[in-house]
Coordinates of C-alpha atoms and ligand atoms in Angstrom, one line a residue:
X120 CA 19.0 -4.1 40.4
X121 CA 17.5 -6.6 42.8
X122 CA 18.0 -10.3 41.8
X123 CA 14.4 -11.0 41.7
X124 CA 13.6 -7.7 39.3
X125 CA 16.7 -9.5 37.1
X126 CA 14.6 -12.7 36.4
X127 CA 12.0 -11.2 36.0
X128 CA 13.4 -9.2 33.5
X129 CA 14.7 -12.1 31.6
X130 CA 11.3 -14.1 31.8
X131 CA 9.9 -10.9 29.6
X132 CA 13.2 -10.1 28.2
X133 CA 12.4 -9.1 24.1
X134 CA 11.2 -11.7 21.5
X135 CA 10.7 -14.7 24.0
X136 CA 7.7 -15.5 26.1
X137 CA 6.6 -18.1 28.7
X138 CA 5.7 -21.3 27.8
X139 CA 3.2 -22.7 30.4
X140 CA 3.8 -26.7 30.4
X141 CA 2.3 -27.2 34.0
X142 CA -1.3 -28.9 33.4
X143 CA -2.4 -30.3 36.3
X144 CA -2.0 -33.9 36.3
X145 CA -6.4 -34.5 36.0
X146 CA -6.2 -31.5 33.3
X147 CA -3.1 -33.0 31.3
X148 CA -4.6 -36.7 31.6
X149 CA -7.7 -35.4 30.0
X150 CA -5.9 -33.5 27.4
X151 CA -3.8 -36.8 26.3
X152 CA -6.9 -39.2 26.8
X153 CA -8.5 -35.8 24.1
X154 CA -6.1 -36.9 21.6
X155 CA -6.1 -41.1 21.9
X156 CA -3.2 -41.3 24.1
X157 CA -3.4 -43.6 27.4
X158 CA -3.4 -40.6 30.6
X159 CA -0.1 -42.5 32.7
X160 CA 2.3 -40.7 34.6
X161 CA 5.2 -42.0 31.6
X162 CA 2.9 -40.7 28.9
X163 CA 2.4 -37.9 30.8
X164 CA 6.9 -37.6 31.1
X165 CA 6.6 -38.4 27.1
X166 CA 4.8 -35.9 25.9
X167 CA 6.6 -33.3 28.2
X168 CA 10.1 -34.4 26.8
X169 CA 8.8 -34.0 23.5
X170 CA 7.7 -30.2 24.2
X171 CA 11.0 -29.2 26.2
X172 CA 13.5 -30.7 23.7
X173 CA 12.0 -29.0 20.1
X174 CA 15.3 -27.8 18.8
X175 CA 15.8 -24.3 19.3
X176 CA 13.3 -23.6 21.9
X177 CA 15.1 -21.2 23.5
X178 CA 15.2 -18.5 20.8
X179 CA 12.0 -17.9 21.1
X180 CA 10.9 -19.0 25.3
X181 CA 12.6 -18.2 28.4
X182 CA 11.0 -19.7 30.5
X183 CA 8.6 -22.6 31.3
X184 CA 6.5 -23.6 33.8
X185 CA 6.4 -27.0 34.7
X186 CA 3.7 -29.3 37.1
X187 CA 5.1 -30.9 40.3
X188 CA 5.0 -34.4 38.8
X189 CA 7.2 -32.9 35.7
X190 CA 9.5 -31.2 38.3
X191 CA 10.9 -34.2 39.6
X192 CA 10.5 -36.4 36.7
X193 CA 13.3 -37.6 34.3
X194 CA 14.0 -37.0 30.8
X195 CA 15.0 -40.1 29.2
X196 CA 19.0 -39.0 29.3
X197 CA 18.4 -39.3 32.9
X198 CA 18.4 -35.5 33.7
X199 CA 15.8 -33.6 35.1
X200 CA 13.6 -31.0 33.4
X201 CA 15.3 -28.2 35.5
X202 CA 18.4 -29.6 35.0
X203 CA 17.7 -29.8 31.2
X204 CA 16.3 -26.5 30.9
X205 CA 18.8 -24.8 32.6
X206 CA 21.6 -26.2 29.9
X207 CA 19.2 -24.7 27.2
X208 CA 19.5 -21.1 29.0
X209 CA 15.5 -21.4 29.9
X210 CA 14.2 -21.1 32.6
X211 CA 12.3 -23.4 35.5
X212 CA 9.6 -22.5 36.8
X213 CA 6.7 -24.4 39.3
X214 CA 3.0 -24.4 39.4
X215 CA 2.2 -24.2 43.2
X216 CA -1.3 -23.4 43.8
X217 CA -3.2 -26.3 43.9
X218 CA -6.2 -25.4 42.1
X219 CA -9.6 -23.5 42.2
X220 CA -12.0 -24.9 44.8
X221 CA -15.5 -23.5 45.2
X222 CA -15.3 -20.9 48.0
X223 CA -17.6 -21.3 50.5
X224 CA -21.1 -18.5 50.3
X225 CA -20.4 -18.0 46.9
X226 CA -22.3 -20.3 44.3
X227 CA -20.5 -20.8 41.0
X228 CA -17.5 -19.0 42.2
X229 CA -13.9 -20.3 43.2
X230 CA -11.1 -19.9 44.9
X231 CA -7.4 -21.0 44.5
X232 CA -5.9 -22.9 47.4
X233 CA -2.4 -24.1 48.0
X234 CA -0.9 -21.6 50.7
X235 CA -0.4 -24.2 53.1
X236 CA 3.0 -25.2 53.7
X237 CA 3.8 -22.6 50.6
X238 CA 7.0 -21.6 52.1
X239 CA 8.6 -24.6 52.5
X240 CA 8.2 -26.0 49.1
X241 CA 8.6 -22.8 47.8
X242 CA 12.4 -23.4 49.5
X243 CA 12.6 -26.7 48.6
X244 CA 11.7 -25.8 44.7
X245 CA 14.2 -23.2 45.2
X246 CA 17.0 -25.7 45.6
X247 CA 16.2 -28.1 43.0
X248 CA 16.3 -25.6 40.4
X249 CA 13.2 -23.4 39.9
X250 CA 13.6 -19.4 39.3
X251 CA 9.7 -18.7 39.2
X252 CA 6.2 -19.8 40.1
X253 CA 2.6 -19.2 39.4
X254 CA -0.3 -19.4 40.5
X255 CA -3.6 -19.1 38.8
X256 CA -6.8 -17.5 40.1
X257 CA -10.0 -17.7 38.0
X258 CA -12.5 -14.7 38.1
X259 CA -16.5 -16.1 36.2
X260 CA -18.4 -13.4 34.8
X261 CA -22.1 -14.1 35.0
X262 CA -25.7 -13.0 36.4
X263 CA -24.3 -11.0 39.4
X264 CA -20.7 -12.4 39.1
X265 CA -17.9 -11.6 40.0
X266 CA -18.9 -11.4 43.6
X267 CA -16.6 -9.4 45.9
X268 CA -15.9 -12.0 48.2
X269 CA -14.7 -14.3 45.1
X270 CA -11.9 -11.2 44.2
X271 CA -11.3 -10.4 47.7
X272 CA -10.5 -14.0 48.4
X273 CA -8.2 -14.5 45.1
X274 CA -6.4 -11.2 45.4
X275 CA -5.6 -12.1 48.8
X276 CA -4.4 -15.6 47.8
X277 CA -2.5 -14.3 45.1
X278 CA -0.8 -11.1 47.3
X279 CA 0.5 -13.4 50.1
X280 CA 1.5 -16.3 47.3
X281 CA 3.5 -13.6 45.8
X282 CA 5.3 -12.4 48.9
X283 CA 6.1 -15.8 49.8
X284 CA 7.5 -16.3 46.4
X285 CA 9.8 -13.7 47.1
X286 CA 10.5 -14.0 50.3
X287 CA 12.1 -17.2 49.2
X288 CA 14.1 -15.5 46.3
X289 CA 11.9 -16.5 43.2
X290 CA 9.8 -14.5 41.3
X291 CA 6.3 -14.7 41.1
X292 CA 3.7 -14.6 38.1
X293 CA 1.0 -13.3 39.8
X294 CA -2.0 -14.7 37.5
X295 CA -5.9 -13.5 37.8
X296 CA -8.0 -15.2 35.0
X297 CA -10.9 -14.0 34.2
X298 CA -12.4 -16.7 32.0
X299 CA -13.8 -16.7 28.6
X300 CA -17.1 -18.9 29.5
X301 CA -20.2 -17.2 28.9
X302 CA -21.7 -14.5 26.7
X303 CA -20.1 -11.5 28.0
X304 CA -19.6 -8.6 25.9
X305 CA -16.1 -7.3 25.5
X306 CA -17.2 -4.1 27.8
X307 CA -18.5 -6.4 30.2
X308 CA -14.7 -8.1 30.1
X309 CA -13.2 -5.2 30.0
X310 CA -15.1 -3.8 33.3
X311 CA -14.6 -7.0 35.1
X312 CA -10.7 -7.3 34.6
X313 CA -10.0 -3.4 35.6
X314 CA -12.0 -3.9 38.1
X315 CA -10.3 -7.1 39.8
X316 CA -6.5 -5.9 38.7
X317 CA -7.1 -2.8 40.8
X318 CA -8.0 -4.7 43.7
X319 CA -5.3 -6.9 43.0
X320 CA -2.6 -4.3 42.8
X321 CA -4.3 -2.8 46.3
X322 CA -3.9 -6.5 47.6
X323 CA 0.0 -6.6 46.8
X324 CA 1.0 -3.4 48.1
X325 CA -0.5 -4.3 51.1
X326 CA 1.6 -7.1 51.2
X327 CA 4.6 -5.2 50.3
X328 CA 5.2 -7.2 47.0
X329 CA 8.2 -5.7 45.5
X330 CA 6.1 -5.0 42.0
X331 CA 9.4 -5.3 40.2
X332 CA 10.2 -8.6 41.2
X333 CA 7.1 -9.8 39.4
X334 CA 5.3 -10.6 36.2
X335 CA 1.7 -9.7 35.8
X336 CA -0.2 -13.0 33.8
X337 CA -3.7 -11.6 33.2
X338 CA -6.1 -13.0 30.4
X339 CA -6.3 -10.4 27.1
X340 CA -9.8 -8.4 27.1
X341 CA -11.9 -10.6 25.2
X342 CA -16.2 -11.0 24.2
X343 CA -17.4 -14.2 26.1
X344 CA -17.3 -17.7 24.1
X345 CA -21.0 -17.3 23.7
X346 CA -21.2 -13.5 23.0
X347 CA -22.6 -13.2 19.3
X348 CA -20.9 -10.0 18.9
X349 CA -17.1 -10.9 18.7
X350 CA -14.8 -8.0 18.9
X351 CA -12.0 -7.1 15.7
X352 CA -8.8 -7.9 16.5
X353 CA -8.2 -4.2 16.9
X354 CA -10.9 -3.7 19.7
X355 CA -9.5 -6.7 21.9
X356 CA -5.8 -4.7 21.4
X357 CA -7.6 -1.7 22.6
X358 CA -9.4 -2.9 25.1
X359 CA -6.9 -4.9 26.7
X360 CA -4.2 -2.3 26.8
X361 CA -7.0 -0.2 27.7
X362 CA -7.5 -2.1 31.5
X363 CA -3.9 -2.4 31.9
X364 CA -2.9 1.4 31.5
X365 CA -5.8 2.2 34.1
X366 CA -4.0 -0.8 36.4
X367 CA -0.6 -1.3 36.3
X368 CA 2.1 0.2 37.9
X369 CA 4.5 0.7 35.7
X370 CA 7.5 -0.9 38.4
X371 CA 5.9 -3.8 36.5
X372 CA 8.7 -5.3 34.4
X373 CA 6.4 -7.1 32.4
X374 CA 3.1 -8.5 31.3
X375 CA 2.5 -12.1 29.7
X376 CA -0.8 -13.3 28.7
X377 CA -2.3 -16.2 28.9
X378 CA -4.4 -17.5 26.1
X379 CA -7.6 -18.9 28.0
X380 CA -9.4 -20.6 24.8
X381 CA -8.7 -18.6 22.2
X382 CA -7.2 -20.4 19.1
X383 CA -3.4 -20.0 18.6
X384 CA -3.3 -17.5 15.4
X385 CA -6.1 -15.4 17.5
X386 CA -4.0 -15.2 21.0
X387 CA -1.0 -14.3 17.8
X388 CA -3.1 -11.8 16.3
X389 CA -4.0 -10.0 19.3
X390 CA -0.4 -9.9 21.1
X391 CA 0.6 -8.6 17.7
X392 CA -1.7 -5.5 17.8
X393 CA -1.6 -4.4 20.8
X394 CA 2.5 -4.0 20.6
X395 CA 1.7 -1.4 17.6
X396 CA -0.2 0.5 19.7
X397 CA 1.5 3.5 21.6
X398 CA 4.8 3.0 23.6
X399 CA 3.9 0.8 26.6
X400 CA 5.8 1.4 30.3
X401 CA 5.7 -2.7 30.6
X402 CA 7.3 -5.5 28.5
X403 CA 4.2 -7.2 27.3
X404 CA 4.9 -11.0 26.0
X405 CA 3.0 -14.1 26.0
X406 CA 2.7 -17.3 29.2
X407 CA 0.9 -19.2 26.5
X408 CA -0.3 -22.8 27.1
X409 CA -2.9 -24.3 24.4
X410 CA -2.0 -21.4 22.0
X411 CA 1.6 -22.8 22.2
X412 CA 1.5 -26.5 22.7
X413 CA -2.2 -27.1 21.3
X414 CA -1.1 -28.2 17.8
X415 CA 1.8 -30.3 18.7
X416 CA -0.5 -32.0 20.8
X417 CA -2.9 -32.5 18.1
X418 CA 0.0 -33.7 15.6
X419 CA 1.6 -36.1 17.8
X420 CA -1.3 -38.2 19.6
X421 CA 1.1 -40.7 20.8
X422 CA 2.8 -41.7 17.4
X423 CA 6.4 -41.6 17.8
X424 CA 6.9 -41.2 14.1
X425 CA 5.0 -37.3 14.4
X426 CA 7.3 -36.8 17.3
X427 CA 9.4 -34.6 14.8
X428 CA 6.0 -32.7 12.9
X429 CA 4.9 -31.9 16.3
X430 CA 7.9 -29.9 17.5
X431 CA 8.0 -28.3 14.6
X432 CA 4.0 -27.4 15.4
X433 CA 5.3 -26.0 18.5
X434 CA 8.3 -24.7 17.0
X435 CA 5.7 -22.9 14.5
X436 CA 3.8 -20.7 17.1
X437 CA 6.6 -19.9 19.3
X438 CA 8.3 -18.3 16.4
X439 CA 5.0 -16.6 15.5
X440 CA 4.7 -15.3 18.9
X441 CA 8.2 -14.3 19.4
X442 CA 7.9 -12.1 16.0
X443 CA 4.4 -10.7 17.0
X444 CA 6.8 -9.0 20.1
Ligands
13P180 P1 -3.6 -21.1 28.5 O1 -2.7 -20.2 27.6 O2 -3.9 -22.4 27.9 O3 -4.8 -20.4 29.0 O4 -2.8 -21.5 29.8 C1 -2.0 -20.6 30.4 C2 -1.9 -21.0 31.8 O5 -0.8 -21.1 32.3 C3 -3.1 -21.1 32.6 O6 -2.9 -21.1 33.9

């Protein structure tokens, strides 16, 4: 077994998941100033310090994925997260895209950019500590959208991200969002995401990405914010598992969703179902961030004294999504 195929096998290893702690410093400001917190860089360390050290985190997470600015920051016993995390048998991983940016020709479509220089922090991340990364690429659904360029250029992105990764001995979660905004159907969704994980799948063979040295981080098949016909729990299960037997090799060690908008019991509910549906060749687990982290945000809002409350809100839905595995 290859070493990368071993982490990644311990990212989707049984009754854990992936908490995703790596917010982008605008997105994470905006969440804090959401909740009456100040956005600076030490509230910023706070309230990440407060997520990593909930007791007994690690019975139910095995990894988390942390921003640059976390990366090298300091908890307040003066290690660092990827020190810290590595004592608590989780493991470090690094954001290192550097966000969606319109793509040029395509109106209302965008592009993840950050493969400049990607090798070379990918060895220098390496070194200090991290095990995986990930990088996010959003897919909109809308009058005539997804173009093809907008896929093309994201599963391209995402392919040579990936062999980079593991060209520098971490394993990548390879992560193509298509997002909830608008008033999609769930067929609609469910069209959209086959369609883009095929090409993706063609994109990292290309590339000769070692498929088990990876984790797949798609968003679950879901109706559009807007649509007025939401799906049952049951049809998301279906529809999702559905795109991903049409899609993914099954060298794939393991699938963990990200939640995208939908509330935490929902992104519980639906993980839940699909696992009682027929034996599946892939690990699938969760890469939750506002399903995970979303109440404990809510209960802490900067007040020291609901510093315990909200780790046990986080402690709440990691245990709820551990046992929905
Ligand atoms: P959400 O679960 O909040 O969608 O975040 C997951 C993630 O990592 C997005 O890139």
């Amino acid at each position: 077994m290859s070493t990368l195929n071993k982490i990644a096998r311990i990212m989707v290893s049984e009754r854990r998941g992936i908490l995703a702690a790596d917010e982008s410093i605008g997105t994470m400001s905006s969440r804090l100033e959401g909740v009456g917190v100040k956005a600076t860089e030490e509230n910023r360390r706070v309230y990440r310090e407060l997520i990593v050290t909930t007791p007994k985190l690690a019975e139910s997470v095995s990894g988390i994925i942390l921003a640059d600015e976390t990366f090298h920051q300091k908890l307040s016993n003066g290690q660092t997260f990827p020190a810290f995390l590595a004592e608590l048998g989780i493991l470090a991983g690094i954001k290192v895209d550097t966000g969606a940016k319109p793509l040029a020709g395509a109106p209302g479509e965008n592009v993840t950019e950050g493969l400049d220089g990607l090798r070379d922090r990918v060895r220098n991340y390496a070194a200090l500590g991290a095990t995986f990364a990930k990088w996010r690429a959003t897919i909109t659904i809308g009058d005539g959208l997804p173009s093809d360029r907008a896929v093309r250029a994201n599963v391209h992105a995402l392919a040579r991200y990936a062999g980079l990764c593991q060209e520098g001995g971490i394993v990548p979660i390879v992560e193509p969002e298509v997002l909830m905004d608008g008033s999609h159907s769930l067929a609609r969704c469910k069209q959209v995401t086959t369609s883009v994980l095929r090409s993706l799948f063609d994109e990292l063979n290309l590339m000769q990405v070692q498929l088990d040295g990876m984790v797949l981080k798609p968003n679950m098949v879901v109706a559009g914010k807007k649509c007025p016909q939401q799906p049952s729990v049951e049809e998301v299960a279906e529809a999702t598992v559905d795109a991903l037997r049409a899609t993914v090799p099954t060298f794939v060690p393991g699938i963990a969703f990200l939640s995208g908008g939908q509330s935490p019991e929902k992104a519980t509910e639906h993980l839940a179902a699909m696992q009682q549906l027929d034996p599946l060749p892939w690990e699938l687990t969760y890469s939750f961030g506002r399903a995970l982290v979303g109440p404990a945000l809510e209960t802490w809002r900067g007040d020291n004294g609901k510093r315990e409350a909200a780790q046990k809100a986080l402690s709440d839905r990691a245990v709820a999504n551990a046992a929905a595995r």
